[in-house]
PDB file of N, CA and C in Angstrom:
ATOM      1  N   UNK A  21      72.319 112.751 123.593  1.00 61.00           N
ATOM      2  CA  UNK A  21      72.834 112.535 122.265  1.00 61.00           C
ATOM      3  C   UNK A  21      72.149 113.463 121.275  1.00 61.00           C
ATOM      4  N   UNK A  22      70.906 113.821 121.511  1.00 62.00           N
ATOM      5  CA  UNK A  22      70.198 114.721 120.599  1.00 62.00           C
ATOM      6  C   UNK A  22      70.942 116.037 120.429  1.00 62.00           C
ATOM      7  N   UNK A  23      71.448 116.597 121.536  1.00 74.00           N
ATOM      8  CA  UNK A  23      72.172 117.868 121.426  1.00 74.00           C
ATOM      9  C   UNK A  23      73.471 117.681 120.646  1.00 74.00           C
ATOM     10  N   UNK A  24      74.138 116.521 120.785  1.00 73.00           N
ATOM     11  CA  UNK A  24      75.342 116.272 119.996  1.00 73.00           C
ATOM     12  C   UNK A  24      75.030 116.308 118.507  1.00 73.00           C
ATOM     13  N   UNK A  25      73.914 115.677 118.118  1.00 61.00           N
ATOM     14  CA  UNK A  25      73.557 115.638 116.702  1.00 61.00           C
ATOM     15  C   UNK A  25      73.167 117.017 116.182  1.00 61.00           C
ATOM     16  N   UNK A  26      72.345 117.737 116.933  1.00 67.00           N
ATOM     17  CA  UNK A  26      71.912 119.054 116.467  1.00 67.00           C
ATOM     18  C   UNK A  26      73.029 120.082 116.514  1.00 67.00           C
ATOM     19  N   UNK A  27      73.990 119.925 117.427  1.00 76.00           N
ATOM     20  CA  UNK A  27      75.117 120.853 117.522  1.00 76.00           C
ATOM     21  C   UNK A  27      76.283 120.455 116.616  1.00 76.00           C
ATOM     22  N   UNK A  28      76.181 119.313 115.933  1.00 70.00           N
ATOM     23  CA  UNK A  28      77.237 118.868 115.033  1.00 70.00           C
ATOM     24  C   UNK A  28      78.457 118.297 115.743  1.00 70.00           C
ATOM     25  N   UNK A  29      78.297 117.823 116.993  1.00 77.00           N
ATOM     26  CA  UNK A  29      79.418 117.290 117.756  1.00 77.00           C
ATOM     27  C   UNK A  29      79.778 115.846 117.408  1.00 77.00           C
ATOM     28  N   UNK A  30      78.840 115.083 116.868  1.00 73.00           N
ATOM     29  CA  UNK A  30      79.105 113.677 116.569  1.00 73.00           C
ATOM     30  C   UNK A  30      79.906 113.579 115.279  1.00 73.00           C
ATOM     31  N   UNK A  31      81.044 112.892 115.351  1.00 71.00           N
ATOM     32  CA  UNK A  31      81.885 112.690 114.175  1.00 71.00           C
ATOM     33  C   UNK A  31      81.642 111.323 113.553  1.00 71.00           C
ATOM     34  N   UNK A  32      81.587 110.282 114.366  1.00 75.00           N
ATOM     35  CA  UNK A  32      81.385 108.909 113.903  1.00 75.00           C
ATOM     36  C   UNK A  32      80.607 108.127 114.936  1.00 75.00           C
ATOM     37  N   UNK A  33      79.908 107.111 114.477  1.00 76.00           N
ATOM     38  CA  UNK A  33      79.277 106.129 115.348  1.00 76.00           C
ATOM     39  C   UNK A  33      79.834 104.771 114.970  1.00 76.00           C
ATOM     40  N   UNK A  34      80.061 103.923 115.943  1.00 80.00           N
ATOM     41  CA  UNK A  34      80.470 102.552 115.668  1.00 80.00           C
ATOM     42  C   UNK A  34      79.594 101.624 116.496  1.00 80.00           C
ATOM     43  N   UNK A  35      79.007 100.657 115.845  1.00 79.00           N
ATOM     44  CA  UNK A  35      78.175  99.651 116.498  1.00 79.00           C
ATOM     45  C   UNK A  35      78.971  98.355 116.508  1.00 79.00           C
ATOM     46  N   UNK A  36      79.215  97.803 117.686  1.00 85.00           N
ATOM     47  CA  UNK A  36      80.054  96.622 117.842  1.00 85.00           C
ATOM     48  C   UNK A  36      79.189  95.452 118.300  1.00 85.00           C
ATOM     49  N   UNK A  37      79.213  94.339 117.537  1.00 85.00           N
ATOM     50  CA  UNK A  37      78.505  93.115 117.896  1.00 85.00           C
ATOM     51  C   UNK A  37      79.531  92.123 118.415  1.00 85.00           C
ATOM     52  N   UNK A  38      79.296  91.612 119.639  1.00 86.00           N
ATOM     53  CA  UNK A  38      80.267  90.743 120.305  1.00 86.00           C
ATOM     54  C   UNK A  38      79.623  89.462 120.795  1.00 86.00           C
ATOM     55  N   UNK A  39      80.449  88.421 120.914  1.00 87.00           N
ATOM     56  CA  UNK A  39      80.000  87.181 121.547  1.00 87.00           C
ATOM     57  C   UNK A  39      79.723  87.456 123.017  1.00 87.00           C
ATOM     58  N   UNK A  40      78.635  86.935 123.533  1.00 85.00           N
ATOM     59  CA  UNK A  40      78.304  87.152 124.937  1.00 85.00           C
ATOM     60  C   UNK A  40      79.269  86.393 125.844  1.00 85.00           C
ATOM     61  N   UNK A  41      79.621  85.151 125.476  1.00 89.00           N
ATOM     62  CA  UNK A  41      80.446  84.335 126.369  1.00 89.00           C
ATOM     63  C   UNK A  41      81.888  84.832 126.485  1.00 89.00           C
ATOM     64  N   UNK A  42      82.492  85.295 125.389  1.00 90.00           N
ATOM     65  CA  UNK A  42      83.901  85.682 125.434  1.00 90.00           C
ATOM     66  C   UNK A  42      84.138  87.174 125.258  1.00 90.00           C
ATOM     67  N   UNK A  43      83.137  87.905 124.781  1.00 87.00           N
ATOM     68  CA  UNK A  43      83.315  89.330 124.510  1.00 87.00           C
ATOM     69  C   UNK A  43      84.049  89.602 123.210  1.00 87.00           C
ATOM     70  N   UNK A  44      84.381  88.544 122.430  1.00 90.00           N
ATOM     71  CA  UNK A  44      85.095  88.715 121.171  1.00 90.00           C
ATOM     72  C   UNK A  44      84.234  89.488 120.174  1.00 90.00           C
ATOM     73  N   UNK A  45      84.830  90.459 119.507  1.00 89.00           N
ATOM     74  CA  UNK A  45      84.120  91.265 118.516  1.00 89.00           C
ATOM     75  C   UNK A  45      83.939  90.459 117.235  1.00 89.00           C
ATOM     76  N   UNK A  46      82.679  90.326 116.772  1.00 87.00           N
ATOM     77  CA  UNK A  46      82.366  89.606 115.544  1.00 87.00           C
ATOM     78  C   UNK A  46      82.079  90.556 114.380  1.00 87.00           C
ATOM     79  N   UNK A  47      81.452  91.686 114.668  1.00 85.00           N
ATOM     80  CA  UNK A  47      81.170  92.691 113.643  1.00 85.00           C
ATOM     81  C   UNK A  47      81.388  94.069 114.239  1.00 85.00           C
ATOM     82  N   UNK A  48      81.830  94.999 113.399  1.00 84.00           N
ATOM     83  CA  UNK A  48      82.011  96.388 113.823  1.00 84.00           C
ATOM     84  C   UNK A  48      81.493  97.268 112.705  1.00 84.00           C
ATOM     85  N   UNK A  49      80.382  97.934 112.941  1.00 79.00           N
ATOM     86  CA  UNK A  49      79.758  98.834 111.970  1.00 79.00           C
ATOM     87  C   UNK A  49      80.209 100.247 112.287  1.00 79.00           C
ATOM     88  N   UNK A  50      80.680 100.969 111.279  1.00 76.00           N
ATOM     89  CA  UNK A  50      81.119 102.351 111.487  1.00 76.00           C
ATOM     90  C   UNK A  50      80.324 103.270 110.574  1.00 76.00           C
ATOM     91  N   UNK A  51      79.838 104.360 111.142  1.00 73.00           N
ATOM     92  CA  UNK A  51      79.017 105.322 110.415  1.00 73.00           C
ATOM     93  C   UNK A  51      79.541 106.725 110.666  1.00 73.00           C
ATOM     94  N   UNK A  52      79.424 107.577 109.665  1.00 68.00           N
ATOM     95  CA  UNK A  52      79.753 108.981 109.884  1.00 68.00           C
ATOM     96  C   UNK A  52      78.558 109.746 110.434  1.00 68.00           C
ATOM     97  N   UNK A  53      77.378 109.185 110.410  1.00 59.00           N
ATOM     98  CA  UNK A  53      76.193 109.712 111.089  1.00 59.00           C
ATOM     99  C   UNK A  53      75.265 108.552 111.420  1.00 59.00           C
ATOM    100  N   UNK A  54      74.263 108.834 112.224  1.00 46.00           N
ATOM    101  CA  UNK A  54      73.297 107.787 112.588  1.00 46.00           C
ATOM    102  C   UNK A  54      72.194 107.674 111.532  1.00 46.00           C
ATOM    103  N   UNK A  55      71.180 106.875 111.804  1.00 54.00           N
ATOM    104  CA  UNK A  55      69.990 106.721 110.967  1.00 54.00           C
ATOM    105  C   UNK A  55      70.298 106.072 109.624  1.00 54.00           C
ATOM    106  N   UNK A  56      70.852 104.893 109.630  1.00 56.00           N
ATOM    107  CA  UNK A  56      71.186 104.190 108.392  1.00 56.00           C
ATOM    108  C   UNK A  56      70.701 102.736 108.458  1.00 56.00           C
ATOM    109  N   UNK A  57      69.602 102.509 109.114  1.00 50.00           N
ATOM    110  CA  UNK A  57      69.076 101.169 109.374  1.00 50.00           C
ATOM    111  C   UNK A  57      68.794 100.397 108.075  1.00 50.00           C
ATOM    112  N   UNK A  58      68.326 101.058 107.039  1.00 60.00           N
ATOM    113  CA  UNK A  58      68.026 100.360 105.785  1.00 60.00           C
ATOM    114  C   UNK A  58      69.244  99.622 105.229  1.00 60.00           C
ATOM    115  N   UNK A  59      70.402 100.237 105.270  1.00 64.00           N
ATOM    116  CA  UNK A  59      71.599  99.577 104.752  1.00 64.00           C
ATOM    117  C   UNK A  59      72.039  98.429 105.645  1.00 64.00           C
ATOM    118  N   UNK A  60      71.824  98.551 106.943  1.00 63.00           N
ATOM    119  CA  UNK A  60      72.180  97.450 107.843  1.00 63.00           C
ATOM    120  C   UNK A  60      71.338  96.218 107.521  1.00 63.00           C
ATOM    121  N   UNK A  61      70.037  96.395 107.380  1.00 63.00           N
ATOM    122  CA  UNK A  61      69.169  95.241 107.116  1.00 63.00           C
ATOM    123  C   UNK A  61      69.419  94.649 105.734  1.00 63.00           C
ATOM    124  N   UNK A  62      69.871  95.452 104.765  1.00 67.00           N
ATOM    125  CA  UNK A  62      70.165  94.936 103.426  1.00 67.00           C
ATOM    126  C   UNK A  62      71.445  94.110 103.393  1.00 67.00           C
ATOM    127  N   UNK A  63      72.270  94.215 104.414  1.00 70.00           N
ATOM    128  CA  UNK A  63      73.563  93.525 104.428  1.00 70.00           C
ATOM    129  C   UNK A  63      73.452  92.035 104.709  1.00 70.00           C
ATOM    130  N   UNK A  64      72.284  91.530 105.035  1.00 67.00           N
ATOM    131  CA  UNK A  64      72.154  90.109 105.367  1.00 67.00           C
ATOM    132  C   UNK A  64      72.532  89.212 104.196  1.00 67.00           C
ATOM    133  N   UNK A  65      72.592  89.747 102.985  1.00 72.00           N
ATOM    134  CA  UNK A  65      72.930  88.924 101.823  1.00 72.00           C
ATOM    135  C   UNK A  65      74.396  88.532 101.787  1.00 72.00           C
ATOM    136  N   UNK A  66      75.292  89.274 102.446  1.00 73.00           N
ATOM    137  CA  UNK A  66      76.709  88.927 102.387  1.00 73.00           C
ATOM    138  C   UNK A  66      77.350  88.654 103.750  1.00 73.00           C
ATOM    139  N   UNK A  67      76.711  89.031 104.845  1.00 78.00           N
ATOM    140  CA  UNK A  67      77.301  88.784 106.165  1.00 78.00           C
ATOM    141  C   UNK A  67      77.050  87.345 106.604  1.00 78.00           C
ATOM    142  N   UNK A  68      78.027  86.740 107.314  1.00 79.00           N
ATOM    143  CA  UNK A  68      77.775  85.408 107.867  1.00 79.00           C
ATOM    144  C   UNK A  68      76.663  85.472 108.919  1.00 79.00           C
ATOM    145  N   UNK A  69      75.894  84.415 109.012  1.00 78.00           N
ATOM    146  CA  UNK A  69      74.813  84.345 109.995  1.00 78.00           C
ATOM    147  C   UNK A  69      75.403  84.258 111.396  1.00 78.00           C
ATOM    148  N   UNK A  70      74.958  85.128 112.283  1.00 78.00           N
ATOM    149  CA  UNK A  70      75.381  85.079 113.689  1.00 78.00           C
ATOM    150  C   UNK A  70      74.405  84.163 114.412  1.00 78.00           C
ATOM    151  N   UNK A  71      74.779  82.905 114.519  1.00 82.00           N
ATOM    152  CA  UNK A  71      73.881  81.891 115.058  1.00 82.00           C
ATOM    153  C   UNK A  71      74.236  81.579 116.511  1.00 82.00           C
ATOM    154  N   UNK A  72      74.373  82.633 117.308  1.00 81.00           N
ATOM    155  CA  UNK A  72      74.719  82.497 118.721  1.00 81.00           C
ATOM    156  C   UNK A  72      74.238  83.749 119.444  1.00 81.00           C
ATOM    157  N   UNK A  73      74.066  83.684 120.765  1.00 83.00           N
ATOM    158  CA  UNK A  73      73.676  84.896 121.502  1.00 83.00           C
ATOM    159  C   UNK A  73      74.762  85.966 121.383  1.00 83.00           C
ATOM    160  N   UNK A  74      74.366  87.169 121.034  1.00 80.00           N
ATOM    161  CA  UNK A  74      75.310  88.288 120.880  1.00 80.00           C
ATOM    162  C   UNK A  74      74.780  89.510 121.619  1.00 80.00           C
ATOM    163  N   UNK A  75      75.672  90.430 121.881  1.00 77.00           N
ATOM    164  CA  UNK A  75      75.301  91.729 122.429  1.00 77.00           C
ATOM    165  C   UNK A  75      75.897  92.779 121.506  1.00 77.00           C
ATOM    166  N   UNK A  76      75.575  94.040 121.730  1.00 75.00           N
ATOM    167  CA  UNK A  76      76.204  95.073 120.934  1.00 75.00           C
ATOM    168  C   UNK A  76      76.488  96.293 121.775  1.00 75.00           C
ATOM    169  N   UNK A  77      77.513  97.022 121.385  1.00 80.00           N
ATOM    170  CA  UNK A  77      77.877  98.300 121.985  1.00 80.00           C
ATOM    171  C   UNK A  77      77.841  99.344 120.888  1.00 80.00           C
ATOM    172  N   UNK A  78      77.452 100.530 121.237  1.00 79.00           N
ATOM    173  CA  UNK A  78      77.456 101.655 120.309  1.00 79.00           C
ATOM    174  C   UNK A  78      78.607 102.562 120.705  1.00 79.00           C
ATOM    175  N   UNK A  79      79.590 102.693 119.823  1.00 83.00           N
ATOM    176  CA  UNK A  79      80.740 103.562 120.073  1.00 83.00           C
ATOM    177  C   UNK A  79      80.474 104.889 119.376  1.00 83.00           C
ATOM    178  N   UNK A  80      80.563 105.967 120.113  1.00 83.00           N
ATOM    179  CA  UNK A  80      80.287 107.299 119.562  1.00 83.00           C
ATOM    180  C   UNK A  80      81.555 108.131 119.639  1.00 83.00           C
ATOM    181  N   UNK A  81      81.996 108.632 118.491  1.00 83.00           N
ATOM    182  CA  UNK A  81      83.172 109.492 118.429  1.00 83.00           C
ATOM    183  C   UNK A  81      82.669 110.925 118.332  1.00 83.00           C
ATOM    184  N   UNK A  82      83.044 111.768 119.284  1.00 84.00           N
ATOM    185  CA  UNK A  82      82.561 113.145 119.322  1.00 84.00           C
ATOM    186  C   UNK A  82      83.726 114.122 119.216  1.00 84.00           C
ATOM    187  N   UNK A  83      83.376 115.399 119.102  1.00 84.00           N
ATOM    188  CA  UNK A  83      84.386 116.439 119.206  1.00 84.00           C
ATOM    189  C   UNK A  83      84.943 116.420 120.625  1.00 84.00           C
ATOM    190  N   UNK A  84      86.161 116.891 120.795  1.00 86.00           N
ATOM    191  CA  UNK A  84      86.787 116.870 122.122  1.00 86.00           C
ATOM    192  C   UNK A  84      86.070 117.783 123.112  1.00 86.00           C
ATOM    193  N   UNK A  85      85.270 118.727 122.640  1.00 89.00           N
ATOM    194  CA  UNK A  85      84.571 119.656 123.530  1.00 89.00           C
ATOM    195  C   UNK A  85      83.195 119.160 123.955  1.00 89.00           C
ATOM    196  N   UNK A  86      82.730 118.039 123.412  1.00 86.00           N
ATOM    197  CA  UNK A  86      81.399 117.533 123.747  1.00 86.00           C
ATOM    198  C   UNK A  86      81.348 117.066 125.201  1.00 86.00           C
ATOM    199  N   UNK A  87      80.236 117.348 125.873  1.00 86.00           N
ATOM    200  CA  UNK A  87      80.038 116.907 127.260  1.00 86.00           C
ATOM    201  C   UNK A  87      79.510 115.473 127.219  1.00 86.00           C
ATOM    202  N   UNK A  88      80.243 114.549 127.853  1.00 85.00           N
ATOM    203  CA  UNK A  88      79.897 113.130 127.854  1.00 85.00           C
ATOM    204  C   UNK A  88      79.212 112.787 129.172  1.00 85.00           C
ATOM    205  N   UNK A  89      78.085 112.046 129.112  1.00 84.00           N
ATOM    206  CA  UNK A  89      77.419 111.657 130.364  1.00 84.00           C
ATOM    207  C   UNK A  89      78.370 110.906 131.292  1.00 84.00           C
ATOM    208  N   UNK A  90      78.246 111.139 132.593  1.00 87.00           N
ATOM    209  CA  UNK A  90      79.152 110.537 133.580  1.00 87.00           C
ATOM    210  C   UNK A  90      79.064 109.016 133.604  1.00 87.00           C
ATOM    211  N   UNK A  91      77.913 108.443 133.265  1.00 86.00           N
ATOM    212  CA  UNK A  91      77.746 106.995 133.294  1.00 86.00           C
ATOM    213  C   UNK A  91      78.455 106.301 132.134  1.00 86.00           C
ATOM    214  N   UNK A  92      78.870 107.042 131.118  1.00 86.00           N
ATOM    215  CA  UNK A  92      79.517 106.457 129.951  1.00 86.00           C
ATOM    216  C   UNK A  92      81.001 106.276 130.210  1.00 86.00           C
ATOM    217  N   UNK A  93      81.607 105.333 129.499  1.00 86.00           N
ATOM    218  CA  UNK A  93      83.034 105.050 129.682  1.00 86.00           C
ATOM    219  C   UNK A  93      83.739 104.991 128.331  1.00 86.00           C
ATOM    220  N   UNK A  94      85.043 105.263 128.349  1.00 87.00           N
ATOM    221  CA  UNK A  94      85.846 105.106 127.151  1.00 87.00           C
ATOM    222  C   UNK A  94      85.967 103.619 126.828  1.00 87.00           C
ATOM    223  N   UNK A  95      86.187 103.311 125.559  1.00 88.00           N
ATOM    224  CA  UNK A  95      86.301 101.929 125.111  1.00 88.00           C
ATOM    225  C   UNK A  95      87.434 101.826 124.097  1.00 88.00           C
ATOM    226  N   UNK A  96      87.938 100.599 123.931  1.00 89.00           N
ATOM    227  CA  UNK A  96      88.863 100.403 122.822  1.00 89.00           C
ATOM    228  C   UNK A  96      88.018 100.362 121.544  1.00 89.00           C
ATOM    229  N   UNK A  97      88.632 100.504 120.371  1.00 90.00           N
ATOM    230  CA  UNK A  97      87.856 100.593 119.135  1.00 90.00           C
ATOM    231  C   UNK A  97      87.255  99.279 118.647  1.00 90.00           C
ATOM    232  N   UNK A  98      87.577  98.147 119.288  1.00 89.00           N
ATOM    233  CA  UNK A  98      86.994  96.840 118.941  1.00 89.00           C
ATOM    234  C   UNK A  98      87.279  96.436 117.496  1.00 89.00           C
ATOM    235  N   UNK A  99      88.498  96.667 117.031  1.00 90.00           N
ATOM    236  CA  UNK A  99      88.859  96.254 115.683  1.00 90.00           C
ATOM    237  C   UNK A  99      88.872  94.742 115.591  1.00 90.00           C
ATOM    238  N   UNK A 100      88.660  94.194 114.392  1.00 88.00           N
ATOM    239  CA  UNK A 100      88.612  92.759 114.156  1.00 88.00           C
ATOM    240  C   UNK A 100      89.840  92.363 113.342  1.00 88.00           C
ATOM    241  N   UNK A 101      90.636  91.447 113.878  1.00 87.00           N
ATOM    242  CA  UNK A 101      91.816  90.951 113.165  1.00 87.00           C
ATOM    243  C   UNK A 101      91.382  90.036 112.013  1.00 87.00           C
ATOM    244  N   UNK A 102      92.124  90.056 110.909  1.00 85.00           N
ATOM    245  CA  UNK A 102      91.838  89.209 109.737  1.00 85.00           C
ATOM    246  C   UNK A 102      90.381  89.345 109.301  1.00 85.00           C
ATOM    247  N   UNK A 103      89.938  90.573 109.131  1.00 88.00           N
ATOM    248  CA  UNK A 103      88.529  90.836 108.843  1.00 88.00           C
ATOM    249  C   UNK A 103      88.297  91.139 107.369  1.00 88.00           C
ATOM    250  N   UNK A 104      87.045  91.137 107.010  1.00 87.00           N
ATOM    251  CA  UNK A 104      86.594  91.595 105.698  1.00 87.00           C
ATOM    252  C   UNK A 104      85.915  92.941 105.908  1.00 87.00           C
ATOM    253  N   UNK A 105      86.002  93.822 104.919  1.00 87.00           N
ATOM    254  CA  UNK A 105      85.409  95.155 105.041  1.00 87.00           C
ATOM    255  C   UNK A 105      84.617  95.455 103.774  1.00 87.00           C
ATOM    256  N   UNK A 106      83.406  95.967 103.945  1.00 85.00           N
ATOM    257  CA  UNK A 106      82.562  96.340 102.823  1.00 85.00           C
ATOM    258  C   UNK A 106      82.103  97.774 103.030  1.00 85.00           C
ATOM    259  N   UNK A 107      82.398  98.642 102.068  1.00 84.00           N
ATOM    260  CA  UNK A 107      81.883 100.011 102.116  1.00 84.00           C
ATOM    261  C   UNK A 107      80.472  99.996 101.561  1.00 84.00           C
ATOM    262  N   UNK A 108      79.579 100.638 102.277  1.00 79.00           N
ATOM    263  CA  UNK A 108      78.185 100.696 101.865  1.00 79.00           C
ATOM    264  C   UNK A 108      77.923 102.004 101.111  1.00 79.00           C
ATOM    265  N   UNK A 109      76.784 102.079 100.492  1.00 76.00           N
ATOM    266  CA  UNK A 109      76.419 103.237  99.679  1.00 76.00           C
ATOM    267  C   UNK A 109      76.370 104.502 100.529  1.00 76.00           C
ATOM    268  N   UNK A 110      76.920 105.590 100.004  1.00 78.00           N
ATOM    269  CA  UNK A 110      76.874 106.896 100.672  1.00 78.00           C
ATOM    270  C   UNK A 110      75.665 107.682 100.176  1.00 78.00           C
ATOM    271  N   UNK A 111      75.171 108.561 101.021  1.00 71.00           N
ATOM    272  CA  UNK A 111      74.133 109.494 100.593  1.00 71.00           C
ATOM    273  C   UNK A 111      74.171 110.726 101.469  1.00 71.00           C
ATOM    274  N   UNK A 112      73.491 111.764 101.019  1.00 72.00           N
ATOM    275  CA  UNK A 112      73.481 113.026 101.743  1.00 72.00           C
ATOM    276  C   UNK A 112      72.053 113.386 102.113  1.00 72.00           C
ATOM    277  N   UNK A 113      71.859 113.806 103.379  1.00 62.00           N
ATOM    278  CA  UNK A 113      70.572 114.322 103.828  1.00 62.00           C
ATOM    279  C   UNK A 113      70.695 115.832 103.925  1.00 62.00           C
ATOM    280  N   UNK A 114      69.640 116.494 104.344  1.00 62.00           N
ATOM    281  CA  UNK A 114      69.717 117.944 104.502  1.00 62.00           C
ATOM    282  C   UNK A 114      70.599 118.342 105.679  1.00 62.00           C
ATOM    283  N   UNK A 115      70.944 117.372 106.554  1.00 62.00           N
ATOM    284  CA  UNK A 115      71.770 117.663 107.721  1.00 62.00           C
ATOM    285  C   UNK A 115      73.172 117.057 107.643  1.00 62.00           C
ATOM    286  N   UNK A 116      73.298 115.856 107.053  1.00 64.00           N
ATOM    287  CA  UNK A 116      74.556 115.117 107.122  1.00 64.00           C
ATOM    288  C   UNK A 116      74.860 114.408 105.814  1.00 64.00           C
ATOM    289  N   UNK A 117      76.145 114.126 105.621  1.00 74.00           N
ATOM    290  CA  UNK A 117      76.568 113.168 104.606  1.00 74.00           C
ATOM    291  C   UNK A 117      76.745 111.838 105.329  1.00 74.00           C
ATOM    292  N   UNK A 118      76.189 110.774 104.789  1.00 70.00           N
ATOM    293  CA  UNK A 118      76.223 109.467 105.429  1.00 70.00           C
ATOM    294  C   UNK A 118      77.179 108.560 104.660  1.00 70.00           C
ATOM    295  N   UNK A 119      78.316 108.251 105.281  1.00 78.00           N
ATOM    296  CA  UNK A 119      79.275 107.275 104.770  1.00 78.00           C
ATOM    297  C   UNK A 119      79.295 106.143 105.779  1.00 78.00           C
ATOM    298  N   UNK A 120      79.251 104.897 105.301  1.00 77.00           N
ATOM    299  CA  UNK A 120      79.256 103.789 106.253  1.00 77.00           C
ATOM    300  C   UNK A 120      79.994 102.598 105.677  1.00 77.00           C
ATOM    301  N   UNK A 121      80.399 101.724 106.575  1.00 83.00           N
ATOM    302  CA  UNK A 121      81.041 100.480 106.182  1.00 83.00           C
ATOM    303  C   UNK A 121      80.808  99.465 107.283  1.00 83.00           C
ATOM    304  N   UNK A 122      80.943  98.206 106.932  1.00 84.00           N
ATOM    305  CA  UNK A 122      80.870  97.133 107.918  1.00 84.00           C
ATOM    306  C   UNK A 122      82.148  96.317 107.819  1.00 84.00           C
ATOM    307  N   UNK A 123      82.701  95.984 108.962  1.00 88.00           N
ATOM    308  CA  UNK A 123      83.857  95.103 109.061  1.00 88.00           C
ATOM    309  C   UNK A 123      83.377  93.871 109.806  1.00 88.00           C
ATOM    310  N   UNK A 124      83.706  92.690 109.287  1.00 86.00           N
ATOM    311  CA  UNK A 124      83.203  91.481 109.936  1.00 86.00           C
ATOM    312  C   UNK A 124      84.220  90.360 109.869  1.00 86.00           C
ATOM    313  N   UNK A 125      84.075  89.431 110.794  1.00 83.00           N
ATOM    314  CA  UNK A 125      84.927  88.254 110.847  1.00 83.00           C
ATOM    315  C   UNK A 125      84.270  87.205 109.963  1.00 83.00           C
ATOM    316  N   UNK A 126      85.036  86.663 109.024  1.00 75.00           N
ATOM    317  CA  UNK A 126      84.495  85.623 108.164  1.00 75.00           C
ATOM    318  C   UNK A 126      84.188  84.380 108.982  1.00 75.00           C
ATOM    319  N   UNK A 127      83.167  83.653 108.599  1.00 67.00           N
ATOM    320  CA  UNK A 127      82.730  82.493 109.356  1.00 67.00           C
ATOM    321  C   UNK A 127      83.841  81.459 109.517  1.00 67.00           C
ATOM    322  N   UNK A 128      84.714  81.304 108.521  1.00 63.00           N
ATOM    323  CA  UNK A 128      85.815  80.348 108.625  1.00 63.00           C
ATOM    324  C   UNK A 128      86.760  80.688 109.765  1.00 63.00           C
ATOM    325  N   UNK A 129      86.797  81.977 110.162  1.00 53.00           N
ATOM    326  CA  UNK A 129      87.688  82.420 111.215  1.00 53.00           C
ATOM    327  C   UNK A 129      87.099  82.195 112.615  1.00 53.00           C
ATOM    328  N   UNK A 130      85.802  81.928 112.703  1.00 51.00           N
ATOM    329  CA  UNK A 130      85.160  81.770 114.002  1.00 51.00           C
ATOM    330  C   UNK A 130      85.571  80.450 114.632  1.00 51.00           C
ATOM    331  N   UNK A 131      85.600  80.442 115.932  1.00 54.00           N
ATOM    332  CA  UNK A 131      85.847  79.206 116.676  1.00 54.00           C
ATOM    333  C   UNK A 131      84.504  78.681 117.154  1.00 54.00           C
ATOM    334  N   UNK A 132      83.831  77.939 116.305  1.00 46.00           N
ATOM    335  CA  UNK A 132      82.490  77.450 116.649  1.00 46.00           C
ATOM    336  C   UNK A 132      82.551  76.098 117.330  1.00 46.00           C
TER     337      UNK A 132
END
């Protein structure tokens, strides 16, 4: 992945949080570049509490010419039906412009 970042091959990253028991997508974070942890941790003020065991997948969108490791597999985009979306603050580094958003399932929509 380091060569993808330094060569400018990475277009988007998506981090998908899913229920372990059913695989249902609960949150889908999309970034135009990596390294945005501060905004993720600040989001706890508006996201519903995930009070269950969860896993996550990192979806990486690359240029069509990027060499993908053989162990990796294609995935569906893990979109969330009837979701809420919040655009987070953008900023620019010396290497990238960082645009991000979080899409999440409202707690009322969960089958708890």
